[in-house]
Structures are given as C-alpha cells and as structure tokens.
Short mmCIF file of C-alpha atoms in Angstrom, two decimals:
data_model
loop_
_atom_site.label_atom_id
_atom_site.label_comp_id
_atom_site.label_asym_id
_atom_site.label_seq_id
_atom_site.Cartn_x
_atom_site.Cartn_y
_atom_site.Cartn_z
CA UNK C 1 0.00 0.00 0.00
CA UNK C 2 2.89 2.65 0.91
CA UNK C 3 4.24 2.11 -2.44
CA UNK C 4 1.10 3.34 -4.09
CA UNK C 5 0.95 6.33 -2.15
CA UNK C 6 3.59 8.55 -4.10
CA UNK C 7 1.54 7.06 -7.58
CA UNK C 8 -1.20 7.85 -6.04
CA UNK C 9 -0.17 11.75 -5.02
CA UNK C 10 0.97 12.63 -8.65
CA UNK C 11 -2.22 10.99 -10.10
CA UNK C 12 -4.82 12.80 -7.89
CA UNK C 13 -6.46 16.17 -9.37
CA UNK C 14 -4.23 19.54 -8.56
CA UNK C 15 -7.25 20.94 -6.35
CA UNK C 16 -7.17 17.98 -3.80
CA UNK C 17 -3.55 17.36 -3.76
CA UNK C 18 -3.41 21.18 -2.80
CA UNK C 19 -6.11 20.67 0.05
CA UNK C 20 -4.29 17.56 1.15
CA UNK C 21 -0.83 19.67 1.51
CA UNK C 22 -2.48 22.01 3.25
CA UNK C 23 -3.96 20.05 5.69
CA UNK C 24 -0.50 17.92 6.33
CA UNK C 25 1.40 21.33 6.31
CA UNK C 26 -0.84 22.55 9.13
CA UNK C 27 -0.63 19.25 11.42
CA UNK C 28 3.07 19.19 10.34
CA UNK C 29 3.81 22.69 12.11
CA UNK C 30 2.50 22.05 14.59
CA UNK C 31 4.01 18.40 15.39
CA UNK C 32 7.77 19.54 14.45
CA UNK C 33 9.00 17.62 17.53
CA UNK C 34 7.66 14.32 16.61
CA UNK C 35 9.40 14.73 13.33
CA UNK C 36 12.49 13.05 11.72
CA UNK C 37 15.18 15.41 10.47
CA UNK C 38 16.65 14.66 6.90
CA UNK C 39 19.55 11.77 7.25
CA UNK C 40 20.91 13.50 4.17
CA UNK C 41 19.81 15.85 1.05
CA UNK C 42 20.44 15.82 -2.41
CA UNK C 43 21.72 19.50 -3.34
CA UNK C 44 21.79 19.15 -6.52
CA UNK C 45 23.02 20.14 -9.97
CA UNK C 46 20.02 21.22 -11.73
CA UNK C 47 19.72 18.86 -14.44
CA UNK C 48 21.86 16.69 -13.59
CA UNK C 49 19.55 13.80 -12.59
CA UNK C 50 18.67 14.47 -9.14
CA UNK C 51 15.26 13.34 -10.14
CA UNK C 52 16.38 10.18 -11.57
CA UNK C 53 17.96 9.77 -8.16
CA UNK C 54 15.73 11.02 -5.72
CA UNK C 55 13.06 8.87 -7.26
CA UNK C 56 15.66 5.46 -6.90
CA UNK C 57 16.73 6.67 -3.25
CA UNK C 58 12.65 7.00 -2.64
CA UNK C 59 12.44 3.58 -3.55
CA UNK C 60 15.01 1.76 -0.96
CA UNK C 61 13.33 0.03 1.83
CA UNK C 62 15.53 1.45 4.29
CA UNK C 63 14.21 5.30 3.31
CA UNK C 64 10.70 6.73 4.69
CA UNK C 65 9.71 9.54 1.99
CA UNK C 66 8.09 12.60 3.43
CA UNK C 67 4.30 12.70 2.19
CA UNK C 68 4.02 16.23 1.59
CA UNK C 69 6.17 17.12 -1.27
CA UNK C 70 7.34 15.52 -4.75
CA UNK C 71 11.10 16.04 -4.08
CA UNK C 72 11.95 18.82 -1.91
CA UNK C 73 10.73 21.83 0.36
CA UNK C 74 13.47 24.35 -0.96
CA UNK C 75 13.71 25.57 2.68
CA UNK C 76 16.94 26.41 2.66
CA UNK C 77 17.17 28.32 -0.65
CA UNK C 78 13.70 30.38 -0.84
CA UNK C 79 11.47 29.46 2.43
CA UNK C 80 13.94 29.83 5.16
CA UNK C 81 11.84 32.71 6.35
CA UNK C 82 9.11 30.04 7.08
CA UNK C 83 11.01 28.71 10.07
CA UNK C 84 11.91 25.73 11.30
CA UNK C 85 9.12 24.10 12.19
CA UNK C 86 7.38 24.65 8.83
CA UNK C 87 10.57 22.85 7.77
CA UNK C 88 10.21 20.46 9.82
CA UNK C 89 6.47 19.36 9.76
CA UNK C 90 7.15 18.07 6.37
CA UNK C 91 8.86 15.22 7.49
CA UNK C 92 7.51 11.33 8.56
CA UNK C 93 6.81 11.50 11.76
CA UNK C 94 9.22 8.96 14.08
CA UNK C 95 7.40 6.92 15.53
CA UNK C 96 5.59 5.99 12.50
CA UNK C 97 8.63 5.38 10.20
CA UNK C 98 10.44 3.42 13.13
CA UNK C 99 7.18 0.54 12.99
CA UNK C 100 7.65 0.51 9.37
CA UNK C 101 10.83 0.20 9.18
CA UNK C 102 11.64 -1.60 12.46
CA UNK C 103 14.66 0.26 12.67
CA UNK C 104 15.25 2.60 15.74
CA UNK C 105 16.90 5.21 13.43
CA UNK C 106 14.57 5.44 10.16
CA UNK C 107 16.18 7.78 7.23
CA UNK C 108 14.41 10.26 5.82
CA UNK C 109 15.72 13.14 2.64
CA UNK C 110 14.74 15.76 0.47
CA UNK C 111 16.19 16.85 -3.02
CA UNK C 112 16.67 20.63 -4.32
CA UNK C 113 18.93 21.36 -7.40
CA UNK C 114 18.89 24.80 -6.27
CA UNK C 115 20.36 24.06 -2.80
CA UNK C 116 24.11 24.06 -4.67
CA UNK C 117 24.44 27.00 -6.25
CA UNK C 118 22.55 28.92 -3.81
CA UNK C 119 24.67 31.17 -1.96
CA UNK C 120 23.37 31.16 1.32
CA UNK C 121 22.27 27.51 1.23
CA UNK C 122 25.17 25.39 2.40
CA UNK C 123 25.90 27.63 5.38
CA UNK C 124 21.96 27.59 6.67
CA UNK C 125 22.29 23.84 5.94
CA UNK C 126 25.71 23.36 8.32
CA UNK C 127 24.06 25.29 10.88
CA UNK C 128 20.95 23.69 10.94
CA UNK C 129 21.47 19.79 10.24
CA UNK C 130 24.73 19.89 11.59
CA UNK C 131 24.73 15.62 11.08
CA UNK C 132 23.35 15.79 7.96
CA UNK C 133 25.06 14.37 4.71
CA UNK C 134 25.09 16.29 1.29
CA UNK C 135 24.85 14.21 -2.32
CA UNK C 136 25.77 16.48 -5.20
CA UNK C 137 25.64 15.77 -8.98
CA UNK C 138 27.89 16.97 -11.64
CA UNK C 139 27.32 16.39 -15.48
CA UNK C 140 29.05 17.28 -18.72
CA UNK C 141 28.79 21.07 -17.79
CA UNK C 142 27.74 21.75 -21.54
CA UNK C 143 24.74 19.25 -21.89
CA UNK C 144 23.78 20.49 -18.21
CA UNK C 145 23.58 24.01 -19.72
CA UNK C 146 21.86 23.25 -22.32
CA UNK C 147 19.67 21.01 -20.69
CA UNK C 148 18.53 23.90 -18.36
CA UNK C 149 18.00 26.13 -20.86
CA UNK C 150 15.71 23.74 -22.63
CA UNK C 151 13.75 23.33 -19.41
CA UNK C 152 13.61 26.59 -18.37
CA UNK C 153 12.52 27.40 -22.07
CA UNK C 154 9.60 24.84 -22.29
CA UNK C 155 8.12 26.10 -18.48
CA UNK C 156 7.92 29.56 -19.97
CA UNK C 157 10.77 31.46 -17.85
CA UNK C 158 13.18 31.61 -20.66
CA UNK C 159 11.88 33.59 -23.22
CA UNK C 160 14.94 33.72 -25.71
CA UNK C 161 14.49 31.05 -28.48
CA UNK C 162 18.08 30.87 -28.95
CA UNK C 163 20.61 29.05 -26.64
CA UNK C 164 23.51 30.79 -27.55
CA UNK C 165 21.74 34.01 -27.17
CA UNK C 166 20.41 33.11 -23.76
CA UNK C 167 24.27 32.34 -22.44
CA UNK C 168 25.43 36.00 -23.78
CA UNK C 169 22.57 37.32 -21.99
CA UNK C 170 23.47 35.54 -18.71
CA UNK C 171 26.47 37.70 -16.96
CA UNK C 172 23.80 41.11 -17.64
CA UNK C 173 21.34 38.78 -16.14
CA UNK C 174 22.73 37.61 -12.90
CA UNK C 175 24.69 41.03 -12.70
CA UNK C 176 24.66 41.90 -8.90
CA UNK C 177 22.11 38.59 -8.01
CA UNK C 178 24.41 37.15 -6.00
CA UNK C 179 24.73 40.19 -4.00
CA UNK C 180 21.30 41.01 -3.50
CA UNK C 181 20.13 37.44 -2.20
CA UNK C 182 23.11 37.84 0.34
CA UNK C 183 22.28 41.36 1.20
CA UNK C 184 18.39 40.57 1.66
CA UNK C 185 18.11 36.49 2.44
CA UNK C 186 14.27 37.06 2.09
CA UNK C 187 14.77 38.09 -1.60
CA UNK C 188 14.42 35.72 -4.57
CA UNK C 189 16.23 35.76 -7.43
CA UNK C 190 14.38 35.10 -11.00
CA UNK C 191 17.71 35.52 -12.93
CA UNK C 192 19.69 33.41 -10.52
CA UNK C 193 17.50 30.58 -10.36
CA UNK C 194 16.69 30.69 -14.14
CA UNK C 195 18.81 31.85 -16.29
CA UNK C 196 22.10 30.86 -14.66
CA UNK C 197 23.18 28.36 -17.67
CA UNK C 198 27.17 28.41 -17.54
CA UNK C 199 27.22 30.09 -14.38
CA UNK C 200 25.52 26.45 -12.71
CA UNK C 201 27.68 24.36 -14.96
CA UNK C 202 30.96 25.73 -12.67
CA UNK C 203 31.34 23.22 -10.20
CA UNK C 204 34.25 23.69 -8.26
CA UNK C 205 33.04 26.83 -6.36
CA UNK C 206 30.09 25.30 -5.79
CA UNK C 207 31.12 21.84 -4.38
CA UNK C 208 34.17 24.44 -2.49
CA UNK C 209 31.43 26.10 -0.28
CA UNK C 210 29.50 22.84 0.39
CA UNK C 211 32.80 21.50 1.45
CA UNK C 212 33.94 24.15 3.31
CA UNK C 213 30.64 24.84 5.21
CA UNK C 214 29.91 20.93 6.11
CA UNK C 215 33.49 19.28 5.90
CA UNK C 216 34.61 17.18 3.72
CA UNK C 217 33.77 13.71 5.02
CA UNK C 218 30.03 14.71 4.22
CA UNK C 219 30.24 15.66 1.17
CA UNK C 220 30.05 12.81 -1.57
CA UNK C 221 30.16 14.12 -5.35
CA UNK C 222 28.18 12.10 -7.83
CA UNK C 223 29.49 11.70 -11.63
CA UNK C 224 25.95 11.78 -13.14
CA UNK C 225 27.27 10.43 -16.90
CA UNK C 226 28.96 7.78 -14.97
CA UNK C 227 25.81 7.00 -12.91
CA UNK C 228 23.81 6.92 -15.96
CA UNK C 229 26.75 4.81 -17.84
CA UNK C 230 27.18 2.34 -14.72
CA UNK C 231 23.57 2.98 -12.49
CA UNK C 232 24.11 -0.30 -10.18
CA UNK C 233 27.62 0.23 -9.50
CA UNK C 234 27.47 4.00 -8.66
CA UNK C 235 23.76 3.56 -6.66
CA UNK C 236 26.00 0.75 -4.82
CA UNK C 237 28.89 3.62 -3.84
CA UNK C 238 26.42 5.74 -2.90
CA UNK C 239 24.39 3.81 -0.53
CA UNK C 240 27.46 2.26 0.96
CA UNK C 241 28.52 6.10 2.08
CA UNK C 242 25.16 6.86 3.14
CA UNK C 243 25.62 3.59 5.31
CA UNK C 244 22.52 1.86 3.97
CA UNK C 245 22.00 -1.55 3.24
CA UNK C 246 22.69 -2.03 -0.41
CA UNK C 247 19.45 -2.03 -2.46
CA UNK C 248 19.21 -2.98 -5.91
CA UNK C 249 16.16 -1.79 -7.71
CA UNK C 250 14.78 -4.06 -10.88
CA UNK C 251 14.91 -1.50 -12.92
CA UNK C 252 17.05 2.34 -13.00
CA UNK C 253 14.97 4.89 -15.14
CA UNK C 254 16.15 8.16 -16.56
CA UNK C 255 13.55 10.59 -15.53
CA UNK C 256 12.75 14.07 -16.09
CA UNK C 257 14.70 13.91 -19.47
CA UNK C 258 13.74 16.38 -21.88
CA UNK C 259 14.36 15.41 -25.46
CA UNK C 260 15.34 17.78 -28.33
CA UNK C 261 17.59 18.65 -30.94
CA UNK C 262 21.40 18.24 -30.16
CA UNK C 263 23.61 21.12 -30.00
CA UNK C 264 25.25 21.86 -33.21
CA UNK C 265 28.99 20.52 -32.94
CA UNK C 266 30.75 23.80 -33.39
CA UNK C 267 28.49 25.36 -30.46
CA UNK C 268 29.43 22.34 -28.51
CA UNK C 269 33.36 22.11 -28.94
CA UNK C 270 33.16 26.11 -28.30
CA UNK C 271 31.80 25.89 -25.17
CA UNK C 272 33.47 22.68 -23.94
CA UNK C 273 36.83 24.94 -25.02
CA UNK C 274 34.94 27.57 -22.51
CA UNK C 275 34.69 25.01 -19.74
CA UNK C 276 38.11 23.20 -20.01
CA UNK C 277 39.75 25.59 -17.09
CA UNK C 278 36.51 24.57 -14.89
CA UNK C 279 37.01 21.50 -15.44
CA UNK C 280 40.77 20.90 -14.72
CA UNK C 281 40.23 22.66 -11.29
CA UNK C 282 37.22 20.03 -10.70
CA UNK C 283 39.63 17.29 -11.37
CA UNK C 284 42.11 18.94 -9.02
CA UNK C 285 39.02 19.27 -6.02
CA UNK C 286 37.60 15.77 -6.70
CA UNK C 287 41.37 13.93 -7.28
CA UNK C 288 39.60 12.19 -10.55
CA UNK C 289 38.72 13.04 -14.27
CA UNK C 290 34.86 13.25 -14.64
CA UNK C 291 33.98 11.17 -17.22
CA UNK C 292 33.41 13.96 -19.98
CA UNK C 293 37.07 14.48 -19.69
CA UNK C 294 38.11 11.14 -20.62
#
C-alpha cells in the first residue's frame, strides 16, 4: 500500500492534492518535535539527474519519503523565512517510520537542485542539520547548460528562443544577483535561479562552499554520466557512504529527461573549449577526471 501512495499523489487532481498539503502542512507545524530530520539531502546540480535519483533513493526500503512534497521543500534556498518548524512538519513523523521500518533510526531526505548553487544555502544547511550528509551531482557542464536552458525554455521562464543568445545574456542577467540574495536572504532571485546556464555548470566553487561549510567527510560528489553509464555500480557507492544496506532496484529509469535537438557541434566544442579551465580545477578538487574528460 505505501508504495502506491507517491503514484497515487501525482495521479490525484491539482485541487485535492493542494487541500491535502495544506492540511499535512498545518498538522506538520505544529508536530515539528515528533518529526524526523533529513539523514541527508540531495543539493543538486540542476539537471543533472537528481530526479532520476531522488526517485531510486525513494524507492530503498531502508528510506521513509516525506508525504508532503514531490522532491523537496526548498527551505533552505527560498522558504527559510518560514522557520523551522514549517521545515520540519514536512517530514515522517518517528514513531511511525520506526514501525515501518523496524529500525530505531529510520532515514528520511529531500532533493533541491537549487540548494548548490545557492549562496546562502550550504551555510543555513551546516548550521541547521549539523549531522546531515550532502549528495551532489555533476554532469558534462555543456549538456547540463543546455539542458537547463531547454527546461527553463519549455516552463515559460526563458523567453529567448536561442541558446547561444540566452548564455550572452546571462552575466547582464545575474549582474549583482548574488549580491542582492546575500544582502536581503528574504529576496528571490528570477535571474539566478533561471537563467544561470554556464554560471551552474561551474562546479568547483560550488562543491568548495558545500565543502567548506559541512566538511569534507560529508560531502560525496556524484558523476551523473557515470551513474547513468554504470547505475548499479554507482547507486552501490552511494548507498554504501550513506551507510545503507545495499538495495538494488529491478529496474534504474532516466527521468525528467527532456528530449530535443542536439547542440550543433561547433556550439558544442566552443563551449566545452569555454569550460576546459573549470574543469581541470574540478579534477584537481575531486582527485579524478569526470567522465566527460576522458
């Protein structure tokens, strides 16, 4: 029956599904107590299958899934304002997810893409969930900006039909973001969250701050093309860190893939050219060649 439940979520008209969060959001606040805190989050990179993997880590029977939301609250990126117990009163409650899992310490996550390049995001997240664990994704940083700009196209907030004009656009677009959101943490960033093609596709400053804000030992980086390439033996590393009993699904989907032309080659060598300094300091932070590279 608890398998049905997320099926049955996505399948029920928008109306009631917005009733039913509504009435779990209210009990949630005010239970936060009772709650389980996240064992570990997936922080992203956009587009970089983080749905493909929250969906797989939703499946292990060794993880409770919160009933409230799809993949993630994005607390710590746009409702930190909300407070903690709104954060919290999304999550199983502990008693129940002990009985069904028999386990005295039941794990629980969430997934934001946004939670990486955020600037204010890692350090809310060391301060809060001081034991938590952070999972980020990198991809080919050229088919990841692409990717987003194709999504971000097709849900109407990209209104340039052309992907190369959308990434000369970009610096004048995020122009003095960054320093807003940090200046006012209540304010929300269209540009940044949007339209930030290359600027997401830079890894290495990213996975820095994560790093530095959380240390090291929880912080494990995910090669997404190698994941996709070799699913069972990467979803094997990855539950091994996270200390969970190793799960193998029947089958691993790619989900959330949007299909569409190719980039023409010229574009694509360009822009790889672009990224190749980005890339040689991510092979210097993660001690490996992503697969792109090789």
């Amino acid at each position: 029956m608890t398998a049905l439940l997320p099926r049955l979520r996505r399948s029920a008209p928008a109306p009631m599904r917005a009733a039913g969060q509504k009435m779990v959001r209210s009990v949630g606040r005010l239970t936060p107590a009772v709650r389980l805190l996240p064992t570990f989050l997936v922080v992203g990179a956009q587009r970089a299958g983080t749905t493909t993997l929250h969906r797989l880590l939703s499946g292990h029977p060794a993880i409770i899934s919160p009933p409230l939301f799809h993949k993630g609250t994005n607390f710590f990126d746009l409702w930190y304002d909300r407070g903690w117990s709104w954060y919290r009163g999304h999550f199983p409650v502990r008693s129940l997810a002990r009985a069904r899992t028999h386990s005295a310490e039941p794990v629980t996550f969430e997934s934001s893409g946004y939670y990486m390049f955020h600037p204010l995001a890692a350090g809310r997240i060391a301060r809060d969930l001081p034991e938590t664990r952070l999972v980020a994704l990198v991809r080919d940083p050229v088919e990841r900006a692409y990717s987003a700009y194709r999504h971000e196209f097709a849900r109407g907030f990209e209104t340039e039909a052309d992907f190369g004009r959308a990434l000369e656009l970009e610096d004048e677009r995020l122009l003095g973001e960054e320093h807003r959101i940090r200046e006012d943490p209540a304010y929300q960033s269209f540009g940044h969250r949007h339209h930030a093609y290359a600027r997401r596709s830079l890894y290495t400053p990213q996975l820095r701050r994560l790093r530095d804000a959380v240390s090291p030992d929880r912080l494990f980086t995910l090669d997404a093309d190698a994941f996709f390439a070799e699913p069972e033996k990467q979803f094997v590393r990855l539950q091994e860190w996270l200390g969970l009993p190793v799960w193998i699904p029947e089958v691993f989907p790619k989900l959330n893939a949007r299909p569409g032309r190719p980039l023409p080659t010229d574009l694509r060598q360009r822009l790889m050219n672009g990224f190749e300094a980005a890339d040689q300091e991510l092979v210097e932070f993660l001690g490996d060649v992503p697969s792109w590279r090789r």
